[in-house]
Each structure stands twice: as C-alpha cells, then as structure tokens.
Amino acid sequence: MRAAIYRRPGPAAEVLEVVEVERPEPGPGQVRVRVTTSGINPTDWKTRAGLTRRRPDGFQVPHHDGAGVVDAVGEGVAGLAVGQRVWLYLAGHRNRYGTAAEYAVVPAVRAVPLPDTASDDLGACLGVPALTAAHCLGGRPEALKGRTVLVAGGAGAVGHFAIQLAKHSGAQVVATVSSAEKQALAEAAGADHVVRYTEPGAAQRVLDLAGPVDRIVEVAPAANLELDLGVIAPRGTLSTYAAEETLTLPGGPLMSANVTLTFVLLYGLSAEQLADAIRWTSDALAAGALTALPVAAYPLDEVATAQDRVEQGFVGKVVLRMAAR
C-alpha cells in the first residue's frame, strides 16, 4: 500500500515521505480499513514536529482521524463487517498505522459505524475534535438539557462540534469568536448567540444575551479567563482542551463560585469516558445534527503541504483524499 511515513521528528517537508509499505493484516480484536479520507489535527503535526514525547518506532504513519470501509476483520471482532463504512479516531495512538495511508489497521473499538447519510468528509472531521467536545461538555447529553453553554473559539473544529452536540442535547449555546468570518461559521454551526470577544464589554454582552453560563468549553484559558469568570454561573464547570501555557488562577473568585475546572486530553480518557463520548457523537450523527467543517482537501502525495496548512491555522478541516487504485 502507499502510505505517508516519517522515521524521525522534524519539519514536514524534511521528514514526511510517501512510500510503498507492506499492507498490514489485522490481528485479534483488530480491523483493517481501506481509508478514503484522512483528517488532520494539530496533534498530528505537533507529534511529527517533535513537540511531544512520542517518537516513531521504526516508522510512523501519521493522523488519528479518518473515514473508510472495513476491508478485513480479525479474530474475535463483533459488530463490524467487511464492506461497512466507518469513521476512525486515535488510529495512530500507540499504533504504527495512522490514517495517512491507503489502509489502516486499528483496534476494532476505534472504528465506529458511519451512517450512509454522512459523507466521508464529515466522518474524517469527527474523531479527535468531536470526542474532545463531547467530553468537555460532560460526556452525557441528558445533563445539558435546559442549560447554557459557552463555546470559546466557536469556529474551530472542537468548537464546531461542541456547538452542535450541545444544541442537539437541548442546551442554549453562545459562542465567542474574533472575526466576521468566524462568526458566520459559528452561526452556521447552530449557535444561538455569537459574541466577538475582541470587542469591549464582551462578558456583559454574553450575560445580556444568554444569562449566566453553566458550562464553558475553553480553547484559550489564559487569554479568556477574565471573560469566563465574568459569565460563569455558581457551581459552573470550565473545561479546557488547550492549556499548554502556564495558568495563573484567581483562587478567590473560583472558590466563591464553586467553579469546577477540568483539563481534557483525549489520549488519557478511560475506556468508559471514550465510550460515552462516542455514543453521544454517534447518536447526534445518526440524527443529522452534525455537519462537516469547511474542508481543504489534498492528495496523499501532498501530505507535507497539508500538515503545514494545519500548522498555519487553517479555519476548518484539512484532509487527505486517497486516490482509488
């Protein structure tokens, strides 16, 4: 099969190459998926660049997310069949075969049925962003009905699915963005209200539109903490999935309001937590409540350019589309 690989961390153009490798066979509890679309997340380029502690074992096929068709089933696998469309998540986690290839072999639990009503682009957009969003929202949709949710960065991938999952669960959703372009994306995702956090009085604007906020999904806690504390309701929860910088926390206001502060990294979730997030995402997908982000598509041979596009902050989702052979 043709696959993008890297053997050491470094700049995309220097370390990524597209080569022929042996097509892997699924072992017990695994499935092989013929990949049609590979989704790229920030975690993919950061790992390839060496910004995390993970290093290739010989070689690594990058990318965690994707969509495709089950091609072979290993011993002991139930609930998946050859020919079934699936979406993939965390394909490259502790696994050599990510989705930037014509085929990927993954634990069967990481291949989730993709309804016929959902496109491959949408399937490849899910994975890391949608499951992160679901866990940041508490993992269980019934707890959000009638609540108010603030989604910071409502035009991003996690923000997009946080808006849609919260709306599907019966929550009122307000999103914050920085520009007119991003406001249009957050509105298209279904946010009830969209506020420019760059404008004066943004916190008061949130309160005027939506009232105190029960749960916040936060992309930039250091930059947005003042706004968050200005709008969060007593006993509210602030969940952040992007807190790589040093945070200085005002203990008094957090304690006075009994705020719960949670940090979310998908790799570290328990099997039960992942199962809750997958169930919520799958239910919303089956109901037609989830939509694809704006997509920039590249062929496999342009994987380095595609990863660089993500690193440069493309608003939407960058994907690789595999050519049929």
mmCIF file of C-alpha atoms in Angstrom:
data_model
loop_
_atom_site.group_PDB
_atom_site.id
_atom_site.type_symbol
_atom_site.label_atom_id
_atom_site.label_comp_id
_atom_site.label_asym_id
_atom_site.label_seq_id
_atom_site.Cartn_x
_atom_site.Cartn_y
_atom_site.Cartn_z
ATOM 1 C CA MET A 1 0.000 0.000 0.000
ATOM 2 C CA ARG A 2 1.003 3.641 -0.382
ATOM 3 C CA ALA A 3 1.484 5.428 2.901
ATOM 4 C CA ALA A 4 2.883 8.656 4.254
ATOM 5 C CA ILE A 5 5.521 7.920 6.891
ATOM 6 C CA TYR A 6 8.147 9.643 8.977
ATOM 7 C CA ARG A 7 11.068 7.963 10.708
ATOM 8 C CA ARG A 8 12.134 10.837 12.958
ATOM 9 C CA PRO A 9 10.574 14.092 14.133
ATOM 10 C CA GLY A 10 11.232 17.248 12.182
ATOM 11 C CA PRO A 11 9.822 19.729 9.632
ATOM 12 C CA ALA A 12 7.113 18.272 7.398
ATOM 13 C CA ALA A 13 8.965 18.724 4.113
ATOM 14 C CA GLU A 14 12.106 17.106 5.531
ATOM 15 C CA VAL A 15 10.748 14.022 7.291
ATOM 16 C CA LEU A 16 7.464 13.081 5.597
ATOM 17 C CA GLU A 17 7.667 10.780 2.587
ATOM 18 C CA VAL A 18 5.131 8.760 0.624
ATOM 19 C CA VAL A 19 6.336 5.195 0.067
ATOM 20 C CA GLU A 20 5.146 1.670 -0.636
ATOM 21 C CA VAL A 21 4.931 -0.429 2.547
ATOM 22 C CA GLU A 22 3.577 -3.882 3.261
ATOM 23 C CA ARG A 23 -0.194 -3.803 3.725
ATOM 24 C CA PRO A 24 -0.786 -4.823 7.356
ATOM 25 C CA GLU A 25 -3.024 -7.686 8.395
ATOM 26 C CA PRO A 26 -5.498 -7.307 11.291
ATOM 27 C CA GLY A 27 -4.752 -9.311 14.413
ATOM 28 C CA PRO A 28 -7.204 -10.470 17.067
ATOM 29 C CA GLY A 29 -9.576 -7.656 18.016
ATOM 30 C CA GLN A 30 -8.459 -5.500 15.076
ATOM 31 C CA VAL A 31 -9.929 -4.409 11.757
ATOM 32 C CA ARG A 32 -8.299 -3.227 8.565
ATOM 33 C CA VAL A 33 -9.920 -0.200 6.963
ATOM 34 C CA ARG A 34 -9.485 0.987 3.395
ATOM 35 C CA VAL A 35 -9.076 4.685 4.047
ATOM 36 C CA THR A 36 -10.920 7.098 1.778
ATOM 37 C CA THR A 37 -10.297 10.318 3.710
ATOM 38 C CA SER A 38 -7.703 11.143 6.373
ATOM 39 C CA GLY A 39 -8.377 14.055 8.724
ATOM 40 C CA ILE A 40 -5.507 16.129 10.119
ATOM 41 C CA ASN A 41 -5.493 17.666 13.613
ATOM 42 C CA PRO A 42 -2.994 19.941 15.380
ATOM 43 C CA THR A 43 -1.854 16.972 17.475
ATOM 44 C CA ASP A 44 -0.697 15.270 14.248
ATOM 45 C CA TRP A 45 1.729 17.970 13.141
ATOM 46 C CA LYS A 46 2.900 18.614 16.704
ATOM 47 C CA THR A 47 3.825 14.953 17.156
ATOM 48 C CA ARG A 48 5.560 14.841 13.766
ATOM 49 C CA ALA A 49 7.458 18.040 14.606
ATOM 50 C CA GLY A 50 8.741 16.555 17.875
ATOM 51 C CA LEU A 51 6.766 18.802 20.210
ATOM 52 C CA THR A 52 5.509 15.791 22.182
ATOM 53 C CA ARG A 53 7.384 12.898 23.784
ATOM 54 C CA ARG A 54 6.142 10.355 21.255
ATOM 55 C CA ARG A 55 8.765 9.097 18.788
ATOM 56 C CA PRO A 56 8.411 6.701 15.820
ATOM 57 C CA ASP A 57 9.176 3.033 16.367
ATOM 58 C CA GLY A 58 10.940 2.462 13.049
ATOM 59 C CA PHE A 59 8.361 4.447 11.112
ATOM 60 C CA GLN A 60 5.028 6.085 11.818
ATOM 61 C CA VAL A 61 2.042 6.587 9.527
ATOM 62 C CA PRO A 62 0.554 9.840 10.878
ATOM 63 C CA HIS A 63 -3.001 11.034 11.543
ATOM 64 C CA HIS A 64 -5.576 9.823 14.007
ATOM 65 C CA ASP A 65 -8.866 10.549 12.239
ATOM 66 C CA GLY A 66 -10.389 9.318 9.026
ATOM 67 C CA ALA A 67 -13.213 7.639 7.167
ATOM 68 C CA GLY A 68 -13.257 4.486 5.082
ATOM 69 C CA VAL A 69 -14.584 0.977 4.592
ATOM 70 C CA VAL A 70 -13.801 -2.118 6.643
ATOM 71 C CA ASP A 71 -11.611 -4.318 4.453
ATOM 72 C CA ALA A 72 -10.734 -7.223 6.766
ATOM 73 C CA VAL A 73 -11.750 -8.321 10.265
ATOM 74 C CA GLY A 74 -9.524 -10.003 12.841
ATOM 75 C CA GLU A 75 -10.455 -12.836 15.144
ATOM 76 C CA GLY A 76 -12.928 -12.009 17.906
ATOM 77 C CA VAL A 77 -14.331 -8.826 16.357
ATOM 78 C CA ALA A 78 -18.092 -8.369 16.683
ATOM 79 C CA GLY A 79 -20.324 -5.576 15.384
ATOM 80 C CA LEU A 80 -18.241 -4.716 12.304
ATOM 81 C CA ALA A 81 -18.282 -6.419 8.901
ATOM 82 C CA VAL A 82 -16.326 -6.253 5.679
ATOM 83 C CA GLY A 83 -17.783 -3.531 3.463
ATOM 84 C CA GLN A 84 -19.089 -1.426 6.357
ATOM 85 C CA ARG A 85 -18.392 2.326 6.327
ATOM 86 C CA VAL A 86 -16.687 3.617 9.467
ATOM 87 C CA TRP A 87 -15.078 6.680 10.983
ATOM 88 C CA LEU A 88 -11.811 6.318 12.867
ATOM 89 C CA TYR A 89 -10.434 8.010 15.955
ATOM 90 C CA LEU A 90 -6.982 7.838 17.612
ATOM 91 C CA ALA A 91 -5.866 5.467 14.847
ATOM 92 C CA GLY A 92 -2.191 6.360 15.304
ATOM 93 C CA HIS A 93 -2.175 6.290 19.111
ATOM 94 C CA ARG A 94 0.281 3.581 20.231
ATOM 95 C CA ASN A 95 -0.146 2.169 16.739
ATOM 96 C CA ARG A 96 2.148 2.417 13.729
ATOM 97 C CA TYR A 97 -0.702 2.650 11.223
ATOM 98 C CA GLY A 98 -2.451 6.003 11.266
ATOM 99 C CA THR A 99 -4.853 7.099 8.535
ATOM 100 C CA ALA A 100 -2.419 8.816 6.121
ATOM 101 C CA ALA A 101 -2.319 5.664 4.001
ATOM 102 C CA GLU A 102 -4.474 3.565 1.721
ATOM 103 C CA TYR A 103 -5.152 1.148 4.602
ATOM 104 C CA ALA A 104 -5.051 1.349 8.392
ATOM 105 C CA VAL A 105 -5.175 -1.460 10.939
ATOM 106 C CA VAL A 106 -6.720 -0.368 14.234
ATOM 107 C CA PRO A 107 -8.318 -1.874 17.337
ATOM 108 C CA ALA A 108 -11.938 -2.515 16.401
ATOM 109 C CA VAL A 109 -13.154 -0.160 19.127
ATOM 110 C CA ARG A 110 -11.563 2.740 17.209
ATOM 111 C CA ALA A 111 -13.682 2.095 14.106
ATOM 112 C CA VAL A 112 -17.232 3.418 14.524
ATOM 113 C CA PRO A 113 -20.083 2.826 12.048
ATOM 114 C CA LEU A 114 -20.639 5.774 9.699
ATOM 115 C CA PRO A 115 -24.242 6.247 8.536
ATOM 116 C CA ASP A 116 -24.942 6.351 4.804
ATOM 117 C CA THR A 117 -26.297 9.865 5.305
ATOM 118 C CA ALA A 118 -22.865 11.119 6.446
ATOM 119 C CA SER A 119 -20.145 11.993 3.934
ATOM 120 C CA ASP A 120 -16.563 10.762 4.142
ATOM 121 C CA ASP A 121 -15.501 14.371 4.786
ATOM 122 C CA LEU A 122 -17.785 14.530 7.814
ATOM 123 C CA GLY A 123 -16.541 11.153 9.038
ATOM 124 C CA ALA A 124 -12.947 12.363 8.775
ATOM 125 C CA CYS A 125 -13.844 15.565 10.659
ATOM 126 C CA LEU A 126 -15.074 13.686 13.759
ATOM 127 C CA GLY A 127 -12.534 11.746 15.812
ATOM 128 C CA VAL A 128 -10.382 13.956 17.997
ATOM 129 C CA PRO A 129 -12.488 17.170 17.694
ATOM 130 C CA ALA A 130 -15.948 15.682 18.254
ATOM 131 C CA LEU A 131 -14.916 13.328 21.055
ATOM 132 C CA THR A 132 -12.989 16.120 22.776
ATOM 133 C CA ALA A 133 -16.035 18.356 22.505
ATOM 134 C CA ALA A 134 -18.333 15.669 23.928
ATOM 135 C CA HIS A 135 -16.094 15.082 26.933
ATOM 136 C CA CYS A 136 -15.668 18.813 27.565
ATOM 137 C CA LEU A 137 -19.457 19.035 27.633
ATOM 138 C CA GLY A 138 -19.610 16.412 30.363
ATOM 139 C CA GLY A 139 -19.918 13.217 28.352
ATOM 140 C CA ARG A 140 -23.648 12.765 28.959
ATOM 141 C CA PRO A 141 -26.118 14.805 26.873
ATOM 142 C CA GLU A 142 -29.049 14.491 29.252
ATOM 143 C CA ALA A 143 -27.239 16.713 31.774
ATOM 144 C CA LEU A 144 -27.200 19.648 29.327
ATOM 145 C CA LYS A 145 -30.916 19.953 28.611
ATOM 146 C CA GLY A 146 -32.076 23.439 29.565
ATOM 147 C CA ARG A 147 -28.546 24.550 30.457
ATOM 148 C CA THR A 148 -26.470 27.357 28.959
ATOM 149 C CA VAL A 149 -23.122 26.593 27.334
ATOM 150 C CA LEU A 150 -20.384 28.980 26.251
ATOM 151 C CA VAL A 151 -18.105 27.712 23.479
ATOM 152 C CA ALA A 152 -14.903 29.727 23.173
ATOM 153 C CA GLY A 153 -13.479 29.582 19.671
ATOM 154 C CA GLY A 154 -16.772 28.570 18.108
ATOM 155 C CA ALA A 155 -15.291 28.450 14.584
ATOM 156 C CA GLY A 156 -12.647 25.851 15.422
ATOM 157 C CA ALA A 157 -13.035 22.105 14.975
ATOM 158 C CA VAL A 158 -13.726 21.334 18.644
ATOM 159 C CA GLY A 159 -15.852 24.449 18.927
ATOM 160 C CA HIS A 160 -17.920 23.476 15.881
ATOM 161 C CA PHE A 161 -18.855 20.101 17.336
ATOM 162 C CA ALA A 162 -19.290 21.485 20.855
ATOM 163 C CA ILE A 163 -21.936 23.857 19.491
ATOM 164 C CA GLN A 164 -23.741 21.092 17.616
ATOM 165 C CA LEU A 165 -23.579 18.465 20.362
ATOM 166 C CA ALA A 166 -24.806 20.959 22.956
ATOM 167 C CA LYS A 167 -27.645 22.138 20.718
ATOM 168 C CA HIS A 168 -28.669 18.545 19.979
ATOM 169 C CA SER A 169 -28.866 17.976 23.736
ATOM 170 C CA GLY A 170 -31.233 20.873 24.314
ATOM 171 C CA ALA A 171 -28.793 23.489 25.608
ATOM 172 C CA GLN A 172 -28.713 27.185 24.834
ATOM 173 C CA VAL A 173 -25.351 27.924 23.189
ATOM 174 C CA VAL A 174 -23.386 31.136 22.992
ATOM 175 C CA ALA A 175 -20.075 31.156 21.109
ATOM 176 C CA THR A 176 -17.202 33.626 21.146
ATOM 177 C CA VAL A 177 -15.153 34.383 18.028
ATOM 178 C CA SER A 178 -12.674 37.009 16.795
ATOM 179 C CA SER A 179 -13.896 37.958 13.305
ATOM 180 C CA ALA A 180 -16.865 38.223 10.964
ATOM 181 C CA GLU A 181 -15.704 35.136 9.041
ATOM 182 C CA LYS A 182 -15.586 33.073 12.217
ATOM 183 C CA GLN A 183 -18.895 34.497 13.407
ATOM 184 C CA ALA A 184 -20.531 33.213 10.221
ATOM 185 C CA LEU A 185 -19.092 29.729 10.854
ATOM 186 C CA ALA A 186 -20.306 29.637 14.461
ATOM 187 C CA GLU A 187 -23.770 30.778 13.387
ATOM 188 C CA ALA A 188 -23.843 28.139 10.644
ATOM 189 C CA ALA A 189 -22.945 25.501 13.252
ATOM 190 C CA GLY A 190 -26.089 26.486 15.140
ATOM 191 C CA ALA A 191 -25.016 28.791 17.984
ATOM 192 C CA ASP A 192 -27.935 30.739 19.431
ATOM 193 C CA HIS A 193 -25.740 33.781 20.031
ATOM 194 C CA VAL A 194 -22.268 34.760 18.829
ATOM 195 C CA VAL A 195 -20.124 37.395 20.561
ATOM 196 C CA ARG A 196 -16.857 38.945 19.419
ATOM 197 C CA TYR A 197 -14.535 38.507 22.397
ATOM 198 C CA THR A 198 -12.218 41.146 20.900
ATOM 199 C CA GLU A 199 -14.784 43.895 21.472
ATOM 200 C CA PRO A 200 -15.153 45.811 24.765
ATOM 201 C CA GLY A 201 -17.826 44.543 27.123
ATOM 202 C CA ALA A 202 -17.862 41.012 25.690
ATOM 203 C CA ALA A 203 -18.653 39.407 29.048
ATOM 204 C CA GLN A 204 -21.615 41.692 29.640
ATOM 205 C CA ARG A 205 -22.790 41.011 26.110
ATOM 206 C CA VAL A 206 -22.798 37.257 26.852
ATOM 207 C CA LEU A 207 -24.803 37.842 30.025
ATOM 208 C CA ASP A 208 -27.276 40.119 28.255
ATOM 209 C CA LEU A 209 -27.875 37.548 25.514
ATOM 210 C CA ALA A 210 -27.769 34.271 27.411
ATOM 211 C CA GLY A 211 -27.536 34.894 31.146
ATOM 212 C CA PRO A 212 -25.040 33.115 33.427
ATOM 213 C CA VAL A 213 -23.283 30.162 31.805
ATOM 214 C CA ASP A 214 -23.408 26.661 33.303
ATOM 215 C CA ARG A 215 -20.559 25.141 31.299
ATOM 216 C CA ILE A 216 -17.694 26.604 29.286
ATOM 217 C CA VAL A 217 -15.706 24.784 26.591
ATOM 218 C CA GLU A 218 -12.452 26.724 26.504
ATOM 219 C CA VAL A 219 -9.672 26.828 23.896
ATOM 220 C CA ALA A 220 -7.525 29.586 25.421
ATOM 221 C CA PRO A 221 -7.929 29.695 29.207
ATOM 222 C CA ALA A 222 -5.052 32.085 29.895
ATOM 223 C CA ALA A 223 -6.390 34.691 27.468
ATOM 224 C CA ASN A 224 -10.090 34.204 28.247
ATOM 225 C CA LEU A 225 -10.165 33.568 31.999
ATOM 226 C CA GLU A 226 -11.379 37.062 32.892
ATOM 227 C CA LEU A 227 -14.305 36.742 30.481
ATOM 228 C CA ASP A 228 -15.048 33.207 31.689
ATOM 229 C CA LEU A 229 -15.154 34.258 35.340
ATOM 230 C CA GLY A 230 -17.373 37.172 34.387
ATOM 231 C CA VAL A 231 -20.068 34.931 32.932
ATOM 232 C CA ILE A 232 -19.884 31.550 34.679
ATOM 233 C CA ALA A 233 -22.769 30.631 36.959
ATOM 234 C CA PRO A 234 -22.295 29.422 40.541
ATOM 235 C CA ARG A 235 -21.253 25.740 40.515
ATOM 236 C CA GLY A 236 -20.436 26.028 36.825
ATOM 237 C CA THR A 237 -17.788 23.969 35.015
ATOM 238 C CA LEU A 238 -14.959 25.264 32.863
ATOM 239 C CA SER A 239 -13.404 22.564 30.644
ATOM 240 C CA THR A 240 -10.289 23.372 28.672
ATOM 241 C CA TYR A 241 -8.673 21.223 25.997
ATOM 242 C CA ALA A 242 -5.801 23.568 25.080
ATOM 243 C CA ALA A 243 -3.863 24.707 28.148
ATOM 244 C CA GLU A 244 -0.223 24.298 27.159
ATOM 245 C CA GLU A 245 0.733 27.682 28.601
ATOM 246 C CA THR A 246 1.232 28.492 32.280
ATOM 247 C CA LEU A 247 -2.018 29.434 34.009
ATOM 248 C CA THR A 248 -2.314 31.789 36.965
ATOM 249 C CA LEU A 249 -5.639 31.142 38.673
ATOM 250 C CA PRO A 250 -7.530 33.601 40.887
ATOM 251 C CA GLY A 251 -8.426 31.264 43.742
ATOM 252 C CA GLY A 252 -10.898 33.578 45.433
ATOM 253 C CA PRO A 253 -13.394 34.011 42.583
ATOM 254 C CA LEU A 254 -13.122 30.357 41.583
ATOM 255 C CA MET A 255 -13.720 29.200 45.143
ATOM 256 C CA SER A 256 -16.511 31.669 45.836
ATOM 257 C CA ALA A 257 -18.455 30.434 42.836
ATOM 258 C CA ASN A 258 -17.610 26.754 43.475
ATOM 259 C CA VAL A 259 -16.307 26.507 39.903
ATOM 260 C CA THR A 260 -15.087 23.130 38.660
ATOM 261 C CA LEU A 261 -12.033 23.438 36.388
ATOM 262 C CA THR A 262 -11.241 20.409 34.214
ATOM 263 C CA PHE A 263 -8.422 19.718 31.762
ATOM 264 C CA VAL A 264 -9.149 17.405 28.834
ATOM 265 C CA LEU A 265 -6.692 15.402 26.731
ATOM 266 C CA LEU A 266 -8.303 12.643 24.693
ATOM 267 C CA TYR A 267 -5.355 10.239 24.988
ATOM 268 C CA GLY A 268 -5.822 9.982 28.748
ATOM 269 C CA LEU A 269 -9.552 9.286 28.924
ATOM 270 C CA SER A 270 -10.773 5.988 30.301
ATOM 271 C CA ALA A 271 -12.491 3.425 28.086
ATOM 272 C CA GLU A 272 -15.798 4.314 29.744
ATOM 273 C CA GLN A 273 -15.307 8.039 29.132
ATOM 274 C CA LEU A 274 -14.435 7.426 25.486
ATOM 275 C CA ALA A 275 -17.471 5.174 25.124
ATOM 276 C CA ASP A 276 -19.742 7.936 26.468
ATOM 277 C CA ALA A 277 -18.264 10.464 24.010
ATOM 278 C CA ILE A 278 -18.581 8.021 21.090
ATOM 279 C CA ARG A 279 -22.201 7.214 21.976
ATOM 280 C CA TRP A 280 -23.135 10.900 22.131
ATOM 281 C CA THR A 281 -21.356 11.667 18.851
ATOM 282 C CA SER A 282 -22.890 8.657 17.088
ATOM 283 C CA ASP A 283 -26.409 9.494 18.277
ATOM 284 C CA ALA A 284 -26.078 13.083 17.081
ATOM 285 C CA LEU A 285 -24.602 11.889 13.771
ATOM 286 C CA ALA A 286 -27.477 9.457 13.203
ATOM 287 C CA ALA A 287 -29.956 12.263 13.897
ATOM 288 C CA GLY A 288 -28.316 14.503 11.288
ATOM 289 C CA ALA A 289 -27.246 17.020 13.943
ATOM 290 C CA LEU A 290 -23.568 17.139 12.931
ATOM 291 C CA THR A 291 -22.118 18.803 9.837
ATOM 292 C CA ALA A 292 -18.681 18.887 8.267
ATOM 293 C CA LEU A 293 -16.403 21.866 8.683
ATOM 294 C CA PRO A 294 -15.139 23.768 5.628
ATOM 295 C CA VAL A 295 -12.675 21.337 4.031
ATOM 296 C CA ALA A 296 -9.354 21.866 2.278
ATOM 297 C CA ALA A 297 -8.500 18.601 0.511
ATOM 298 C CA TYR A 298 -5.092 17.374 -0.684
ATOM 299 C CA PRO A 299 -3.870 14.150 -2.295
ATOM 300 C CA LEU A 300 -1.674 11.810 -0.277
ATOM 301 C CA ASP A 301 1.440 12.960 -2.143
ATOM 302 C CA GLU A 302 0.934 16.474 -0.715
ATOM 303 C CA VAL A 303 0.814 15.371 2.922
ATOM 304 C CA ALA A 304 3.598 17.780 3.943
ATOM 305 C CA THR A 305 1.748 20.744 2.460
ATOM 306 C CA ALA A 306 -1.470 19.611 4.130
ATOM 307 C CA GLN A 307 0.150 19.329 7.562
ATOM 308 C CA ASP A 308 1.740 22.752 7.129
ATOM 309 C CA ARG A 309 -1.698 24.179 6.298
ATOM 310 C CA VAL A 310 -2.988 22.938 9.653
ATOM 311 C CA GLU A 311 0.039 24.358 11.458
ATOM 312 C CA GLN A 312 -0.611 27.719 9.787
ATOM 313 C CA GLY A 313 -4.084 27.812 11.368
ATOM 314 C CA PHE A 314 -6.482 26.936 8.562
ATOM 315 C CA VAL A 315 -10.035 27.634 9.725
ATOM 316 C CA GLY A 316 -11.867 24.413 9.026
ATOM 317 C CA LYS A 317 -10.530 20.918 8.406
ATOM 318 C CA VAL A 318 -7.617 19.821 6.238
ATOM 319 C CA VAL A 319 -7.963 16.300 4.831
ATOM 320 C CA LEU A 320 -6.147 13.892 2.546
ATOM 321 C CA ARG A 321 -8.252 12.098 -0.071
ATOM 322 C CA MET A 322 -6.922 8.738 -1.193
ATOM 323 C CA ALA A 323 -6.999 8.045 -4.909
ATOM 324 C CA ALA A 324 -8.773 4.815 -5.862
ATOM 325 C CA ARG A 325 -6.494 2.084 -7.236
#
